[in-house]
Coordinates of C-alpha atoms and ligand atoms in Angstrom, one line a residue:
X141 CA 0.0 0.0 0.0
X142 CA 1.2 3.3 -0.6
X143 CA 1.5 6.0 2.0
X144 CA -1.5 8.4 1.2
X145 CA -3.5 4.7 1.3
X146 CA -1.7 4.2 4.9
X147 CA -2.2 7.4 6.4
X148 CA -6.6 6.6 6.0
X149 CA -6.4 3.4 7.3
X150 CA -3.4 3.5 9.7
X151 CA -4.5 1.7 13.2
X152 CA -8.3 1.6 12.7
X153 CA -8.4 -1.5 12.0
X154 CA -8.6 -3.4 15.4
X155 CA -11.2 -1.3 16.9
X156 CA -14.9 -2.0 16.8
X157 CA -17.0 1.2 16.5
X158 CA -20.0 0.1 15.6
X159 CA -19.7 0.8 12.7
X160 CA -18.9 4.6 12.9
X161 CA -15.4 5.5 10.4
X162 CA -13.4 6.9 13.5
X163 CA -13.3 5.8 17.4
X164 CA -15.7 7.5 19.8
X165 CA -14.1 10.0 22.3
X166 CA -13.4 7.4 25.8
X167 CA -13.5 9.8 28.6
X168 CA -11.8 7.4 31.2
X169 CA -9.7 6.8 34.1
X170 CA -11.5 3.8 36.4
X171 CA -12.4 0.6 34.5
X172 CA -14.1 -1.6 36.2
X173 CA -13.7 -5.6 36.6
X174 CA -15.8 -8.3 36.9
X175 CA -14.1 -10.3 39.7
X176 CA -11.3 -10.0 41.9
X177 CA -9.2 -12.4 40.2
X178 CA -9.3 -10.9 36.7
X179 CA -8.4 -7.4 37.9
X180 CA -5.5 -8.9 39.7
X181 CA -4.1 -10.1 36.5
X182 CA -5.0 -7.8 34.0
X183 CA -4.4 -5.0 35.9
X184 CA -0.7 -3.9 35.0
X185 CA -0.4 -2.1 31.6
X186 CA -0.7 -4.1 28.5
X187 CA -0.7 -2.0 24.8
X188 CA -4.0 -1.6 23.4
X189 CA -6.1 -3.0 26.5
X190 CA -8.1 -0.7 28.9
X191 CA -6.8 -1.3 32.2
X192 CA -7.0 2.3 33.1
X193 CA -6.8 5.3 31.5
X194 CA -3.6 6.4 32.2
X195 CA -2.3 3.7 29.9
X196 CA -4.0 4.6 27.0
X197 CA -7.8 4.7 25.9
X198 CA -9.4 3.3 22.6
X199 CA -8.7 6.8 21.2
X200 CA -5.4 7.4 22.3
X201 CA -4.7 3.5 20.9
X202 CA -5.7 4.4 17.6
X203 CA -3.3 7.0 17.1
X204 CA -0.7 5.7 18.5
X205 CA -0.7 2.6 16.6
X206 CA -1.2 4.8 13.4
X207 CA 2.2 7.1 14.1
X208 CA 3.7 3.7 14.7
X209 CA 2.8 2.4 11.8
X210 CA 3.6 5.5 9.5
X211 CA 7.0 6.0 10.8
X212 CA 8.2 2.7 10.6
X213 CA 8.9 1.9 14.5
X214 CA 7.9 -0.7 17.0
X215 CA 5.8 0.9 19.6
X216 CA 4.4 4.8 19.8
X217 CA 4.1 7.0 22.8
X218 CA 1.8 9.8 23.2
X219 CA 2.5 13.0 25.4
X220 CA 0.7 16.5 26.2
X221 CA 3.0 18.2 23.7
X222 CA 6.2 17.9 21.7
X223 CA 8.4 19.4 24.4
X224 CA 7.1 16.9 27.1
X225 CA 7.6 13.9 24.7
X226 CA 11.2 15.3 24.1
X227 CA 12.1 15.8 27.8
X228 CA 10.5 12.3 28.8
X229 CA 12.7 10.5 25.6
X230 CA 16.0 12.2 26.8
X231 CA 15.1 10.9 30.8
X232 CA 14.6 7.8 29.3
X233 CA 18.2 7.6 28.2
X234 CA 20.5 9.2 30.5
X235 CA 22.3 8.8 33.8
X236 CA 24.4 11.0 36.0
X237 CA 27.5 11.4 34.1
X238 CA 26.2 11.1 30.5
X239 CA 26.9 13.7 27.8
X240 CA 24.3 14.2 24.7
X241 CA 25.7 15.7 21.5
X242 CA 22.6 18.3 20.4
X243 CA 22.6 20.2 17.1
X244 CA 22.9 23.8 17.3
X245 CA 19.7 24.5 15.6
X246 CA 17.8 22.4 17.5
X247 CA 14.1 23.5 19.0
X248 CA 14.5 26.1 21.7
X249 CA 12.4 23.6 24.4
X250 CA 14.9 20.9 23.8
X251 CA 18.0 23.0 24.2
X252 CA 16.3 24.8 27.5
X253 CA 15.8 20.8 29.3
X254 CA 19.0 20.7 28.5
X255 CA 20.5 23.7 29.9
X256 CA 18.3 24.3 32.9
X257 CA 17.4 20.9 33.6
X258 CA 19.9 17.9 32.9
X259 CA 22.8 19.7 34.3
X260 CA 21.1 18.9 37.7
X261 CA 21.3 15.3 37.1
X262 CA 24.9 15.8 36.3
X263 CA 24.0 15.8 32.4
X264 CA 26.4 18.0 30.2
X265 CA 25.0 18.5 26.6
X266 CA 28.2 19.7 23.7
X267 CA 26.4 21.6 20.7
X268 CA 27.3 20.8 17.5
X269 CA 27.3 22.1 14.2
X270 CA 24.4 20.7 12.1
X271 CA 26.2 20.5 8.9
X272 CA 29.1 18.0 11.0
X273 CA 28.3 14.6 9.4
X274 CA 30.3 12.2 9.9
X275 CA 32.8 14.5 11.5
X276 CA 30.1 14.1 14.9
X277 CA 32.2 11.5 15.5
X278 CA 35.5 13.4 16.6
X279 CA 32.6 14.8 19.3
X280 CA 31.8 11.8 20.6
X281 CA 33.0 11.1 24.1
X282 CA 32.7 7.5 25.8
X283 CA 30.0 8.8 28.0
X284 CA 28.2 10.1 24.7
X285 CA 24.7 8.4 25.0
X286 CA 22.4 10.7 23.1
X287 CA 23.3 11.7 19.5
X288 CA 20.5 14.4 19.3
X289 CA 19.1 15.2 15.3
X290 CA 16.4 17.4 13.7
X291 CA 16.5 17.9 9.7
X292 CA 16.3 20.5 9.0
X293 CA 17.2 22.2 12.2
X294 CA 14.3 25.1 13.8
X295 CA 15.1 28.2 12.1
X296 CA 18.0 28.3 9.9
X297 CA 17.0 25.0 8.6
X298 CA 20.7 23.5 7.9
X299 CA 20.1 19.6 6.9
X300 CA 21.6 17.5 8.7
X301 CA 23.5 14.3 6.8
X302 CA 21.4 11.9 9.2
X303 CA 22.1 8.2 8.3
X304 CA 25.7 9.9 8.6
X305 CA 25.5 10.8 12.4
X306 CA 23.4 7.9 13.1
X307 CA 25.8 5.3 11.8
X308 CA 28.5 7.4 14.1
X309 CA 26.4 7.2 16.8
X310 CA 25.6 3.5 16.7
X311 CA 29.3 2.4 16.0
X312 CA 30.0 4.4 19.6
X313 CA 26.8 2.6 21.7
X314 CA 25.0 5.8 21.9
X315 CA 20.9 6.7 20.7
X316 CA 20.2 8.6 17.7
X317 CA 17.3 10.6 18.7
X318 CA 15.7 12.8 15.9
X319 CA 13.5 15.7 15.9
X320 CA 11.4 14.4 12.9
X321 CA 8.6 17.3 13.2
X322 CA 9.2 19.2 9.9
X323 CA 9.0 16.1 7.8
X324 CA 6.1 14.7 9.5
X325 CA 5.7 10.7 9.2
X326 CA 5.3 10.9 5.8
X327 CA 8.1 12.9 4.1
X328 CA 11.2 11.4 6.1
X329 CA 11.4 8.0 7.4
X330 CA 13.6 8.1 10.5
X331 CA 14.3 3.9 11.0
X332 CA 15.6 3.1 8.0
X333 CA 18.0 5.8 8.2
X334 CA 19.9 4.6 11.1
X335 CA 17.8 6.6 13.8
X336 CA 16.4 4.4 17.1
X337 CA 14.3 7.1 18.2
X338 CA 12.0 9.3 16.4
X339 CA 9.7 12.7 18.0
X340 CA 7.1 14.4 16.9
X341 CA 5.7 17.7 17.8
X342 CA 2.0 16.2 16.7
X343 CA 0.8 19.8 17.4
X344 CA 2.3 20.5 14.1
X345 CA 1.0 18.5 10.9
X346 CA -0.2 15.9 12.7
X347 CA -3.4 17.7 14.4
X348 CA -3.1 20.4 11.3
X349 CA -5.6 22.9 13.3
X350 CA -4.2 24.6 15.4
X351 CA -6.3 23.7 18.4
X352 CA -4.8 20.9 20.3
X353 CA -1.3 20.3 21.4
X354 CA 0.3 16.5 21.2
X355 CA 3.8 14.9 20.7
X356 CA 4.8 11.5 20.5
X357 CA 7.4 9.4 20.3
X358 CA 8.4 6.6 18.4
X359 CA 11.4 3.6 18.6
X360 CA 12.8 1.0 17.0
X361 CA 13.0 -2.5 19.1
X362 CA 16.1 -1.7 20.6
X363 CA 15.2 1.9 22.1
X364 CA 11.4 1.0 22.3
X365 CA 11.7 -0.8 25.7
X366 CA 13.3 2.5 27.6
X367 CA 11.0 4.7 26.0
X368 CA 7.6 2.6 26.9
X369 CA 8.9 2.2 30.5
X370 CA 10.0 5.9 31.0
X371 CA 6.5 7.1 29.5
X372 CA 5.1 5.1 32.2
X373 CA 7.1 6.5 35.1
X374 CA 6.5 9.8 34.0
X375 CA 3.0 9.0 33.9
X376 CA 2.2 10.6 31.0
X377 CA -0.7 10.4 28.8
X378 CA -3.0 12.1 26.8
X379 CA -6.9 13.6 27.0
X380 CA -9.1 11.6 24.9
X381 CA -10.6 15.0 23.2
X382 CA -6.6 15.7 22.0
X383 CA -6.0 12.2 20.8
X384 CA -9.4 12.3 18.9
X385 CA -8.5 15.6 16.8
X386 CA -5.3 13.9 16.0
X387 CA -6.4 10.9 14.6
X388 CA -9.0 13.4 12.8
X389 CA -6.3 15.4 11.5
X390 CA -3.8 12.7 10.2
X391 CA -6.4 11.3 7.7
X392 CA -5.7 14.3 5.5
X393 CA -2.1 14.5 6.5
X394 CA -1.2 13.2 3.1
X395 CA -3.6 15.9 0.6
X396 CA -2.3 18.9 3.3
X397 CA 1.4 18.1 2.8
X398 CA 1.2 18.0 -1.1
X399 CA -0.4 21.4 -1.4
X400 CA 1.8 23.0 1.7
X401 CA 4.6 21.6 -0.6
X402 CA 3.6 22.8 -3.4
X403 CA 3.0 26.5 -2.4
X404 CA 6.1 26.7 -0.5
X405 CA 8.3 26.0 -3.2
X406 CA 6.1 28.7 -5.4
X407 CA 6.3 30.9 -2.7
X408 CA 10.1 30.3 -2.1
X409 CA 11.3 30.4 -5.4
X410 CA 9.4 33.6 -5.8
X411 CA 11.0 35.6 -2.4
X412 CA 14.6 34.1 -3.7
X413 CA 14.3 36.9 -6.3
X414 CA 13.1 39.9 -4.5
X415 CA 16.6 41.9 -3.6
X416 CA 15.4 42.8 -0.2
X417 CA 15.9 39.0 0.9
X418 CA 19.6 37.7 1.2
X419 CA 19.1 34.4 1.5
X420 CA 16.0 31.8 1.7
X421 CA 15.9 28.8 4.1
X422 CA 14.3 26.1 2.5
X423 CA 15.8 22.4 1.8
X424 CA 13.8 21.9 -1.2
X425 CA 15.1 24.7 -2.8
X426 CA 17.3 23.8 -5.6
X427 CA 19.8 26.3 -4.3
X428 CA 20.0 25.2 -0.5
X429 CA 23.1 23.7 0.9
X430 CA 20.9 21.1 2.4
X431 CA 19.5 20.0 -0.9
X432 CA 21.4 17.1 -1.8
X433 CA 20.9 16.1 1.5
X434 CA 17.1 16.7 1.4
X435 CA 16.9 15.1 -1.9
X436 CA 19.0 11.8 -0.9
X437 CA 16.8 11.0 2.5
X438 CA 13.1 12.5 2.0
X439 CA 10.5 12.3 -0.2
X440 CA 9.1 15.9 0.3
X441 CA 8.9 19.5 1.8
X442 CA 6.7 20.9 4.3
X443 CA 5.5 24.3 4.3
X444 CA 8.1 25.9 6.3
X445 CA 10.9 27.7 6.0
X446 CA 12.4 31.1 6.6
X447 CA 14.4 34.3 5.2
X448 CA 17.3 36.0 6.0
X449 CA 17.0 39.8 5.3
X450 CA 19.5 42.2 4.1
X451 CA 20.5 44.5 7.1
X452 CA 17.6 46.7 7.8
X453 CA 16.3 48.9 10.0
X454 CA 13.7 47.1 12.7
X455 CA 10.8 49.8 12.3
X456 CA 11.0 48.5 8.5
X457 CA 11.0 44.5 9.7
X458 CA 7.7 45.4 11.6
X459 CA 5.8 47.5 8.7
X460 CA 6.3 44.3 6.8
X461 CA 5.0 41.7 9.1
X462 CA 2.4 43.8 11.0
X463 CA 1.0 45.0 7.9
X464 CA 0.7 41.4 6.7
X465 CA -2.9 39.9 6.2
X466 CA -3.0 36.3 5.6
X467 CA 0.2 35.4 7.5
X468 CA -0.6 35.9 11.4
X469 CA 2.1 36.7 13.8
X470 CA 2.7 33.5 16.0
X471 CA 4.6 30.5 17.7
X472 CA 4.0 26.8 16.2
X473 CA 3.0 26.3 12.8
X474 CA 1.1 23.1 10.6
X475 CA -2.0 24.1 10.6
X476 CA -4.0 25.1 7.8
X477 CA -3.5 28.6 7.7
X478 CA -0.1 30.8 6.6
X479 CA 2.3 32.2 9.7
X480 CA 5.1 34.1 10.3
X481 CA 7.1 34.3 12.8
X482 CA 9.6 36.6 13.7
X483 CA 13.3 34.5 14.8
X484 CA 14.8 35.0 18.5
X485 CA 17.0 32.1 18.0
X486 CA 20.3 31.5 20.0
X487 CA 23.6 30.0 18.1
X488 CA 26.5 28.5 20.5
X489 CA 28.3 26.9 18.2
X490 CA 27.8 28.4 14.7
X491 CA 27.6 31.9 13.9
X492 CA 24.3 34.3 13.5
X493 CA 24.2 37.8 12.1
X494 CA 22.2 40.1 14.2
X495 CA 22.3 42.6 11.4
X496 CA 20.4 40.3 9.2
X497 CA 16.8 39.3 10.7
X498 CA 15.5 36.3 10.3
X499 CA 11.8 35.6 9.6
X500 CA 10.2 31.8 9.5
X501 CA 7.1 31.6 7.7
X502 CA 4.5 28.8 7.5
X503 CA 3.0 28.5 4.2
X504 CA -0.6 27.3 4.4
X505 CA -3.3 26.1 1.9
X506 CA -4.9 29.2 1.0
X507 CA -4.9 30.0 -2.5
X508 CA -0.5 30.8 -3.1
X509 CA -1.2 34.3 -5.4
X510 CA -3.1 35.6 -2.8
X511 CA 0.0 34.7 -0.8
X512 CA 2.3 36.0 -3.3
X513 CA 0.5 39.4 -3.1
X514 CA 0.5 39.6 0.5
X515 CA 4.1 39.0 0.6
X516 CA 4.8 41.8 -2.1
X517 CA 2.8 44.3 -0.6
X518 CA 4.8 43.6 3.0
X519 CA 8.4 43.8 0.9
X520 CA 7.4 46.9 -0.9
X521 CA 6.5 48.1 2.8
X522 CA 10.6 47.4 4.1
X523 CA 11.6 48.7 1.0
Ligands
PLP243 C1 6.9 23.0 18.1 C2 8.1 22.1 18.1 C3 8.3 21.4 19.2 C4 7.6 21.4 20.5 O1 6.2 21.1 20.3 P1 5.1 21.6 21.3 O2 3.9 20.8 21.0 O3 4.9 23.1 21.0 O4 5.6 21.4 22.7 C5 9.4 20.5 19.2 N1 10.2 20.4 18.0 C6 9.9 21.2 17.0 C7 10.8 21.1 15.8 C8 8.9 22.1 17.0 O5 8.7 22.8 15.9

């Protein structure tokens, strides 16, 4: 079956619904038990059996056997948000002494747990440039355990030569543990590239709406076992009204993607020619350092990705974005409609130029010349 086929039928198939096309809403925390004797033995957490609700509901089952399934891993976890199911993978991994190797561009969340939060545990976390490849391996320490990956990185989008890090990684003993949010499921396939552990910020593409939050995370059979155990101890989980959007919005993951990938590229073909714009972040540009790379590994784009502007004067930056109609000024991106978002990002280990702001924009499915124009009347405003 081919993907767009998967992503309808993807881990609907055990339930029974009575007939209805998705699974009701379970609002539950106590089941109940018919005797003594089969609560005593049922009742330790099983995947995909009610027990209680903590450990998963007929809606939360659903989708996590779907993201399973469309990733390519052994067993799926669900959390309240992409930053808790980052924090809960790294906890599941490390030990006082440990050192994780964590791109430079990495999401902000991620590199705050590990600033302000594993250095308690006696973590230390090296940043790396994304563009290493194979050279991570001159990083790696013995106490390395977590090789940390997102392609492309938040922001400045450099691609990272993944199965290049993970087969450094592996040789060493430590986790490859990707980021895979900008590809969704569908466009990059984390396990057979060498990666063991695989997060998504589901608030993105995967709910597509804009009105839940959700992140998940995904292994292979070797990482799966730390992962499931850690999920438990954290005891996290996710409201049935959140899972249910999600499994709502991944049945048209596969029709959003091709239209946010198609007006991205229109759209960031077209701001590569205006002069007010230095450079364009996008991987599926044809002129990206990370194209090869994107090429190589993934089978498409999403609809994000970012400028760099000529130095300009900041009153200028904000006539263009606050005078923008379509794009609303905003954190997270995925969902239907067109964003932008202006950068605050923080470089250790590469370089930034203040003087040249940086602006991320999600492109949405509205119509992409009514994009175009809005764009054009905002760059004739910094001009
Ligand atoms: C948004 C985002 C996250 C965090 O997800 P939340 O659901 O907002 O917590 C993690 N990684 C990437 C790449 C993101 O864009």
């Amino acid at each position: 079956m081919k993907q767009e086929t998967r992503v309808v039928r993807a881990g609907r198939d055990k339930g029974h619904y009575r007939g209805s096309v998705n699974p009701p809403v379970y609002h539950v925390s106590t089941v109940l038990f018919d005797s003594m004797a089969e609560f005593l033995t049922a009742g330790k957490p099983m995947p995909g059996k009610l027990i209680y609700g903590r450990w998963g509901t007929p809606t939360s089952f659903v989708l996590a056997d779907a993201l399973a399934e469309l990733e390519g891993g052994v067993g799926c976890a669900l959390f309240p948000s992409g930053a808790a199911a980052v924090a809960a993978a790294l906890l599941a991994f490390v030990e006082p002494g440990d050192h994780l190797l964590i791109p430079d561009n990495v999401y902000s969340s991620t590199r705050r747990i590990c600033n302000d939060m594993l250095p308690r545990f006696q973590v230390k976390t090296t940043y790396y440039d994304p563009t290493i490849g194979a050279g991570i391996a001159r990083l790696i320490a013995p106490k390395t355990r977590v090789v940390f990956v997102e392609a492309p990185g938040s922001l400045t989008m450099e691609m990272p030569d993944v199965p290049a890090i993970a087969k450094a990684a592996s040789a060493a003993g430590a986790i490859t543990m990707m980021d895979n949010t900008w590809a969704s499921p569908l466009y990059f396939k984390p396990f057979t590239h060498g990666v063991d552990v695989s997060i998504q910020a589901g608030t993105k593409y995967i709910v597509g709406h804009s009105d839940a939050m959700l992140g998940s995370v995904t292994a292979n059979q070797k990482a799966w076992p730390a992962i499931d155990r850690a999920t438990y101890l954290l005891g996290q989980c996710i409201a049935p009204d959140d899972a249910y959007l999600a499994q709502r919005g991944l049945r048209t993951l596969a029709v959003r993607l091709a239209r946010h990938q198609e007006s991205a590229l229109k759209v960031a073909e077209w701001l590569e020619r205006q002069p007010a714009i230095e450079r364009v972040l996008y991987p599926a540009l044809s002129s990206d350092p990370g194209h090869a790379l994107w090429r190589r590994d993934f089978t498409g784009a999403s609809g994000l990705l970012s400028i760099v502007l000529k130095p300009v004067a900041r009153e200028k930056v904000e006539a263009m974005v606050d005078g923008l109609k379509l794009f609303g000024i905003g954190a997270s991106w995925g969902g239907f409609e067109s964003l932008v978002c202006p950068s605050r990002a923080v470089r250790t280990a590469t370089a930034l130029d203040p003087a040249r702001p940086i602006l991320r924009f999600h492109i949405g499915i509205e119509a992409v010349d009514d994009l175009l124009a809005d764009l054009k009347a905002g760059l004739d405003r910094l001009a």
